[in-house]
Amino acid sequence: MTEIIVEPSGKIINCEPGQKLSEALSRAGIDIPMPCGGAGTCGKCLVRIIEGHSQPQPAETKLLTKEQIAMNFRLACQTTVTGDMRIRLTESRDSLPHQILTDSSTNGRRHIFAAVKKTYVELPEPSLEDGRSDLRRLCEAVCQKDCKPPKVGLKTLRRLPAVLREAQFKGTATVCQNKLIDFEPGDTTDNCYGVAVDIGTTTVAAAILDLTNGDRLAVDSALNPQVKCGDDVVSRINYCGSEPEGLKTIQTLIVNCMRTLIQNLCEKTGVQPDNIYEVTIAGNTTMEQLFTGVDPKSIGEMPFVSTFSRGLLLEAEDFALPVNEAARVYLFPIIGGFVGGDTSACILSSEIYNEKECVLMVDIGTNGEIILLAGGKLYAASTAAGPALEGARISKGMRAAAGAIDRVNIENDDIAFTVIGGAEPVGICGSALIDAIAILLEINVMNQTGQMISPENSDGLPPKIAARITKGDNGQSEFLIAQTPQGEKITLTQKDVREFQLAVGAIRAGVNIMLKKAGVGFEDVSKMLLAGGFGSFIRRSRAQRAGLLPLEIDREKIDYIGNASLAGAELGLLSIKARDLIDSICGKIEHIELSLDTDFQMEFASAMIFPG
Amino acid sequence: MTEIIVEPSGKIINCEPGQKLSEALSRAGIDIPMPCGGAGTCGKCLVRIIEGHSQPQPAETKLLTKEQIAMNFRLACQTTVTGDMRIRLTESRDSLPHQILTDSSTNGRRHIFAAVKKTYVELPEPSLEDGRSDLRRLCEAVCQKDCKPPKVGLKTLRRLPAVLREAQFKGTATVCQNKLIDFEPGDTTDNCYGVAVDIGTTTVAAAILDLTNGDRLAVDSALNPQVKCGDDVVSRINYCGSEPEGLKTIQTLIVNCMRTLIQNLCEKTGVQPDNIYEVTIAGNTTMEQLFTGVDPKSIGEMPFVSTFSRGLLLEAEDFALPVNEAARVYLFPIIGGFVGGDTSACILSSEIYNEKECVLMVDIGTNGEIILLAGGKLYAASTAAGPALEGARISKGMRAAAGAIDRVNIENDDIAFTVIGGAEPVGICGSALIDAIAILLEINVMNQTGQMISPENSDGLPPKIAARITKGDNGQSEFLIAQTPQGEKITLTQKDVREFQLAVGAIRAGVNIMLKKAGVGFEDVSKMLLAGGFGSFIRRSRAQRAGLLPLEIDREKIDYIGNASLAGAELGLLSIKARDLIDSICGKIEHIELSLDTDFQMEFASAMIFPG
């Protein structure tokens, strides 16, 4: 047995030599992203080998830069464990905007402009000749010449004299945008972390980042527990107005959920909550406002006005999050109406604002957001797609977590599938739902209107396929995708198809109206970006077949960019310049209120028909 | 009977026509300062007559400017009530620095640069064409063009949507240094107040100011309740180290005292606590640190280092002061060692930093502070004078409040005195103590060493004076100054004289050493300023006779400037520019540690002898 020490947590795992490193990590319960399924093509499982050796494999020399190879960066899926190792988990940030975080003059090293900075200092001890106060002594050592002296909070001030003396005037000062927020004995400059959160209507995702180098150390996600108060934003707003203490209840649910996620991230990585200094949040208008505990009533009524819109800095203490007591919470700016901070975060991470030509971006969630860049101007709209693509309202739906079927294929005239984490299937997530719909249309199990054939009419189908079509309790057809070892059937029902049609129809109708408003057509679109936390990368052909992506746009022009909202929240954590940038961009975006458009209902109805 | 409406409280008082306005106010329990005793020479009882008429009297035309007369400013002591009036209490600010608060180009009107600003706005209501968020709508109306959008706290944000709508989008926004801290329905721009506090070791004084025009509306003072934990700073520091929960106890005492003072000020003026937006505090190093609840241990030990020194902004909420929940507390910068924010406040209000020649300033308190400007450089030192001049450790001593004897004279070969508020005497305050010591020396009741003659040796004295000399229980002489209606004797004891000698000796020794350090002599001093809250203006001849002021300095060069620390705290309330100014000045002051000077004890011993 060999031993692998996994940093930053320091966890020790054991495995048989000859195993792939990715496999060893996975068996030990350490999830690393591997959307390419271990083919060595996506680069998401990047690790750094600190001790031990691994000969670079062809896939690695192809994907990684020479500098990365030289610095012992490797892909966990390509690395064979041959002896004891010490590795550091990390993640490639190739998808993040280069303009903000990288500088080509420094060999591609990212520039971090985090709000929080830790500095180790060794101070001269006070003497009769040098009677400066504790705070001044510290600040003059931390500040660059001529900078303003940091402010300080009362709690930090009260701790300062004792800590300074216990530490013999050697320690680490934490300064957050000109405020001294902590002083710790010894050199703790490496322990500087932040958490980025994407609060979706249905799914909440969080990532913990090392603010000294920008590395993402772990991610976690959970169902938004507010779903029990309503599964879309309007029903949650109504809940606040109709239930006694409704706002408080619904706020507590999301705050508790974030608390659990942050605790999980700390456990996964060994990071101390005290060393988390900032939390950035990207959520739609309603999600952000509910998090703050501000009554969302005015968002739900004409003319759909939120209480705040610019990027907002609050105290983490007001939410009792398990982070440093002086930590802050940054909420991404709201664009208008229901188009909120998740969209601004998507705009930030996708860099759509930098494009020259016409670009369309769709962020799929329970609230679907559509962003269009046309004629140098940004337009944004929101459409109630419903939670189908996040697995809710789908009979066997689930979010993209271990046990979710994330891919469905036809192999040997039968259905084949893959499961996240390689485990037994439990349900079906968004990417597999798109696959399944596309396949059922392709193999004629379903027609253009979404009507499934009944078992008695399945004669022309391959026998294994035909056998999967049954009648449910309600007398409607359903299609068997998988069966759990316990014999539970994972099927796609007629009602599931209808939910999917509603989601896709809302988005396509929105896209059509946005293009019309901006006076452009599909032929003008140079690029289309699809964002969302479905699970695997979705196949563009399947998404077009299932009606999610317009057939009118050439397949090569379409890119799936993953959870761009979370990526934006991470950027906001790493760069206060990025926050200023998105705040100023948001001030210039034209918000289009789709619900007020007279054509919307008609567009919606026709968009529910699958492409022929 | 006529009716007088007294603003800003709106209190209505009745009086007989023909009375002086000052008398009418005093009978109604409204104290206005009148240190000249109603002679119309000090200008402290300035009021503005809003309705009603008063012919200017000779004393008024002499003291006030033409503009002031034209604007119906009058002296309450010179104004005869002839009919119904509406007046506004105010106070001349002639003694405050002109550089910061007045601008000659605007007819002497003060420029207020308070941190807090209230703006009344009438906002367009939200519509489909104008879907800006509540906060953005408000901020864009409040901000000047191109200014940064204000930040906002969570509590204000949570209240905002409901208050805005209840007020039909018309109301007053309160912004404190780029943070929106309140929104109230209607126009409340006139209700903008601040409280300045001078925390002395023995006495705490507070003033409430109208931040829209700088007027001081009321003052109040109290004994610092920490005296029960020790009557000087060193014993208080020791108390924190030796008593369980000592720091907490001692901090709670001062915070509670401030709470009571602020409540009193609100009651006197009718100001709502919610409309107090800032509190400035000037106190010596120990007083400021104890207020913040930061362990003062390091101040009490070599090398006497405080925890903070620059001007400090904290949240009033952390001290549960009866002010607006978003109000802030500003602490004046500490110069070094025991020389703290009271001294920096004195420097600010005295404008000593603007002088060209050599100037000496002494702030008399339990901690006596000495400031010297010589050769363009400021020096500062602190000396443990003890609380005698604030009435503590003096058998019948009291602070300068109603009932205190504040003046002692010789009239018709006997003792005469005046009492603050014109009431019956209760005790004796600092200014009367100086008077009494000077008189006893003059009429040979006491010799240069401070020894009082015994009753049996009083034959040569005028009989009424001789009759006042008795023997106390301890067999030592004492001198009767007054008797209360209840027959209680207010005497000056031999021990009181010794306490006075200690105080005066410490200050004079400090002055001597400071001059020596700076390489200047008394002959170089172009001006000497004496600050402190003794009560009445002290007479220079008396203070010189009693040894408090050096005989070597020409009488015309000496000025008594009152409670300059409180005046400085008031300036800090009215002008954030003044805060920046004093912070930068303090960085350049040379702090001299008198206790380390080998000559100090010898100087002290010889300075205890009264001038011959």
PDB file of C-alpha atoms in Angstrom, chain A residues 126-128 130-137 140 149 151-154 157-158 160-161 165 251 289 291-295 298 302-310 312-315 318-319 334-337 583 586-588 593 596, chain B residues 126-128 130-137 140 149 151-154 157-158 160-161 165 251 289 291-295 298 302-310 312-315 318-319 334-337 583 586-588 593 596:
ATOM      1  CA  PRO A 126       7.812  49.086  22.220  1.00  0.00           C
ATOM      2  CA  SER A 127      10.482  51.004  24.077  1.00  0.00           C
ATOM      3  CA  LEU A 128      10.892  54.407  25.644  1.00  0.00           C
ATOM      4  CA  ASP A 130       9.623  54.051  20.326  1.00  0.00           C
ATOM      5  CA  GLY A 131       6.377  54.525  22.224  1.00  0.00           C
ATOM      6  CA  ARG A 132       4.039  54.141  19.250  1.00  0.00           C
ATOM      7  CA  SER A 133       0.666  52.622  20.060  1.00  0.00           C
ATOM      8  CA  ASP A 134       0.070  48.955  19.226  1.00  0.00           C
ATOM      9  CA  LEU A 135      -2.221  49.772  16.342  1.00  0.00           C
ATOM     10  CA  ARG A 136       0.069  52.370  14.844  1.00  0.00           C
ATOM     11  CA  ARG A 137       3.073  50.093  15.184  1.00  0.00           C
ATOM     12  CA  GLU A 140       2.875  51.305   9.822  1.00  0.00           C
ATOM     13  CA  PRO A 149      -3.878  53.954   7.988  1.00  0.00           C
ATOM     14  CA  LYS A 151      -9.482  51.374  10.250  1.00  0.00           C
ATOM     15  CA  VAL A 152     -10.189  48.815  12.919  1.00  0.00           C
ATOM     16  CA  GLY A 153     -13.249  47.262  14.478  1.00  0.00           C
ATOM     17  CA  LEU A 154     -13.816  47.182  18.206  1.00  0.00           C
ATOM     18  CA  LEU A 157      -8.925  46.277  18.871  1.00  0.00           C
ATOM     19  CA  ARG A 158      -9.883  44.597  22.130  1.00  0.00           C
ATOM     20  CA  LEU A 160      -4.891  43.312  19.898  1.00  0.00           C
ATOM     21  CA  PRO A 161      -2.763  44.163  22.967  1.00  0.00           C
ATOM     22  CA  ARG A 165       2.386  40.460  23.299  1.00  0.00           C
ATOM     23  CA  GLN A 251     -34.528  33.683   4.985  1.00  0.00           C
ATOM     24  CA  GLN A 289     -33.297  39.808  -1.559  1.00  0.00           C
ATOM     25  CA  PHE A 291     -31.050  36.114   1.648  1.00  0.00           C
ATOM     26  CA  THR A 292     -30.752  39.653   2.997  1.00  0.00           C
ATOM     27  CA  GLY A 293     -34.133  39.356   4.713  1.00  0.00           C
ATOM     28  CA  VAL A 294     -35.510  42.396   2.890  1.00  0.00           C
ATOM     29  CA  ASP A 295     -39.237  42.114   2.144  1.00  0.00           C
ATOM     30  CA  SER A 298     -42.300  45.070  -4.439  1.00  0.00           C
ATOM     31  CA  MET A 302     -45.963  45.726 -11.007  1.00  0.00           C
ATOM     32  CA  PRO A 303     -43.601  47.436 -11.783  1.00  0.00           C
ATOM     33  CA  PHE A 304     -41.363  44.656 -10.296  1.00  0.00           C
ATOM     34  CA  VAL A 305     -38.904  46.803  -8.375  1.00  0.00           C
ATOM     35  CA  SER A 306     -36.172  45.407  -6.140  1.00  0.00           C
ATOM     36  CA  THR A 307     -34.910  47.155  -3.021  1.00  0.00           C
ATOM     37  CA  PHE A 308     -31.261  47.272  -4.029  1.00  0.00           C
ATOM     38  CA  SER A 309     -29.454  46.816  -7.299  1.00  0.00           C
ATOM     39  CA  ARG A 310     -25.815  47.777  -7.098  1.00  0.00           C
ATOM     40  CA  LEU A 312     -23.866  45.246  -1.942  1.00  0.00           C
ATOM     41  CA  LEU A 313     -21.367  44.687   0.871  1.00  0.00           C
ATOM     42  CA  LEU A 314     -22.774  43.381   4.158  1.00  0.00           C
ATOM     43  CA  GLU A 315     -21.350  41.922   7.349  1.00  0.00           C
ATOM     44  CA  ASP A 318     -25.411  39.537  10.538  1.00  0.00           C
ATOM     45  CA  PHE A 319     -26.025  36.083   9.065  1.00  0.00           C
ATOM     46  CA  ILE A 334     -29.088  43.189  -9.809  1.00  0.00           C
ATOM     47  CA  ILE A 335     -29.847  44.218 -13.368  1.00  0.00           C
ATOM     48  CA  GLY A 336     -33.586  44.839 -13.135  1.00  0.00           C
ATOM     49  CA  GLY A 337     -36.864  43.078 -12.365  1.00  0.00           C
ATOM     50  CA  ASP A 583     -21.257  47.148 -11.288  1.00  0.00           C
ATOM     51  CA  CYS A 586     -24.900  46.528 -15.028  1.00  0.00           C
ATOM     52  CA  GLY A 587     -25.758  50.210 -14.979  1.00  0.00           C
ATOM     53  CA  LYS A 588     -25.847  50.187 -18.781  1.00  0.00           C
ATOM     54  CA  GLU A 593     -39.695  42.768 -19.157  1.00  0.00           C
ATOM     55  CA  LEU A 596     -45.272  42.708 -20.608  1.00  0.00           C
TER      56      LEU A 596
ATOM     57  CA  PRO B 126     -41.389  53.452  -9.732  1.00  0.00           C
ATOM     58  CA  SER B 127     -43.016  52.667 -13.063  1.00  0.00           C
ATOM     59  CA  LEU B 128     -42.491  50.272 -15.948  1.00  0.00           C
ATOM     60  CA  ASP B 130     -38.430  53.657 -14.511  1.00  0.00           C
ATOM     61  CA  GLY B 131     -37.818  50.347 -12.768  1.00  0.00           C
ATOM     62  CA  ARG B 132     -34.775  51.447 -10.719  1.00  0.00           C
ATOM     63  CA  SER B 133     -34.410  49.732  -7.358  1.00  0.00           C
ATOM     64  CA  ASP B 134     -35.468  51.617  -4.233  1.00  0.00           C
ATOM     65  CA  LEU B 135     -31.902  52.182  -3.116  1.00  0.00           C
ATOM     66  CA  ARG B 136     -30.685  53.334  -6.494  1.00  0.00           C
ATOM     67  CA  ARG B 137     -33.645  55.691  -6.876  1.00  0.00           C
ATOM     68  CA  GLU B 140     -29.286  58.975  -7.321  1.00  0.00           C
ATOM     69  CA  PRO B 149     -23.165  55.609  -4.582  1.00  0.00           C
ATOM     70  CA  LYS B 151     -23.217  52.127   0.984  1.00  0.00           C
ATOM     71  CA  VAL B 152     -26.013  50.900   3.179  1.00  0.00           C
ATOM     72  CA  GLY B 153     -26.332  48.818   6.312  1.00  0.00           C
ATOM     73  CA  LEU B 154     -28.609  45.822   6.562  1.00  0.00           C
ATOM     74  CA  LEU B 157     -32.022  48.301   3.862  1.00  0.00           C
ATOM     75  CA  ARG B 158     -34.625  46.130   5.559  1.00  0.00           C
ATOM     76  CA  LEU B 160     -36.350  50.943   3.241  1.00  0.00           C
ATOM     77  CA  PRO B 161     -39.074  49.458   1.002  1.00  0.00           C
ATOM     78  CA  ARG B 165     -43.894  53.534   0.198  1.00  0.00           C
ATOM     79  CA  GLN B 251     -16.112  50.421  31.213  1.00  0.00           C
ATOM     80  CA  GLN B 289      -9.085  53.221  26.250  1.00  0.00           C
ATOM     81  CA  PHE B 291     -14.337  53.658  27.249  1.00  0.00           C
ATOM     82  CA  THR B 292     -13.548  51.294  24.381  1.00  0.00           C
ATOM     83  CA  GLY B 293     -13.136  48.401  26.791  1.00  0.00           C
ATOM     84  CA  VAL B 294      -9.601  47.682  25.623  1.00  0.00           C
ATOM     85  CA  ASP B 295      -7.334  46.393  28.396  1.00  0.00           C
ATOM     86  CA  SER B 298       0.264  48.321  28.660  1.00  0.00           C
ATOM     87  CA  MET B 302       6.910  50.943  31.042  1.00  0.00           C
ATOM     88  CA  PRO B 303       7.145  52.017  28.226  1.00  0.00           C
ATOM     89  CA  PHE B 304       3.542  53.277  28.668  1.00  0.00           C
ATOM     90  CA  VAL B 305       2.105  52.238  25.311  1.00  0.00           C
ATOM     91  CA  SER B 306      -1.551  52.654  24.365  1.00  0.00           C
ATOM     92  CA  THR B 307      -3.378  50.282  22.055  1.00  0.00           C
ATOM     93  CA  PHE B 308      -4.515  52.887  19.539  1.00  0.00           C
ATOM     94  CA  SER B 309      -3.446  56.431  18.827  1.00  0.00           C
ATOM     95  CA  ARG B 310      -4.951  57.790  15.650  1.00  0.00           C
ATOM     96  CA  LEU B 312     -10.783  56.117  15.885  1.00  0.00           C
ATOM     97  CA  LEU B 313     -14.260  55.618  14.437  1.00  0.00           C
ATOM     98  CA  LEU B 314     -16.458  53.029  16.152  1.00  0.00           C
ATOM     99  CA  GLU B 315     -20.130  52.087  16.109  1.00  0.00           C
ATOM    100  CA  ASP B 318     -21.457  48.642  20.412  1.00  0.00           C
ATOM    101  CA  PHE B 319     -21.955  50.873  23.452  1.00  0.00           C
ATOM    102  CA  ILE B 334      -3.844  60.017  21.368  1.00  0.00           C
ATOM    103  CA  ILE B 335      -0.494  61.778  21.332  1.00  0.00           C
ATOM    104  CA  GLY B 336       1.578  59.382  23.414  1.00  0.00           C
ATOM    105  CA  GLY B 337       1.795  57.859  26.897  1.00  0.00           C
ATOM    106  CA  ASP B 583      -4.776  63.524  13.244  1.00  0.00           C
ATOM    107  CA  CYS B 586      -0.687  64.617  16.378  1.00  0.00           C
ATOM    108  CA  GLY B 587       1.636  62.534  14.237  1.00  0.00           C
ATOM    109  CA  LYS B 588       4.265  65.284  14.532  1.00  0.00           C
ATOM    110  CA  GLU B 593       7.712  61.439  29.410  1.00  0.00           C
ATOM    111  CA  LEU B 596      11.521  59.619  33.342  1.00  0.00           C
TER     112      LEU B 596
END
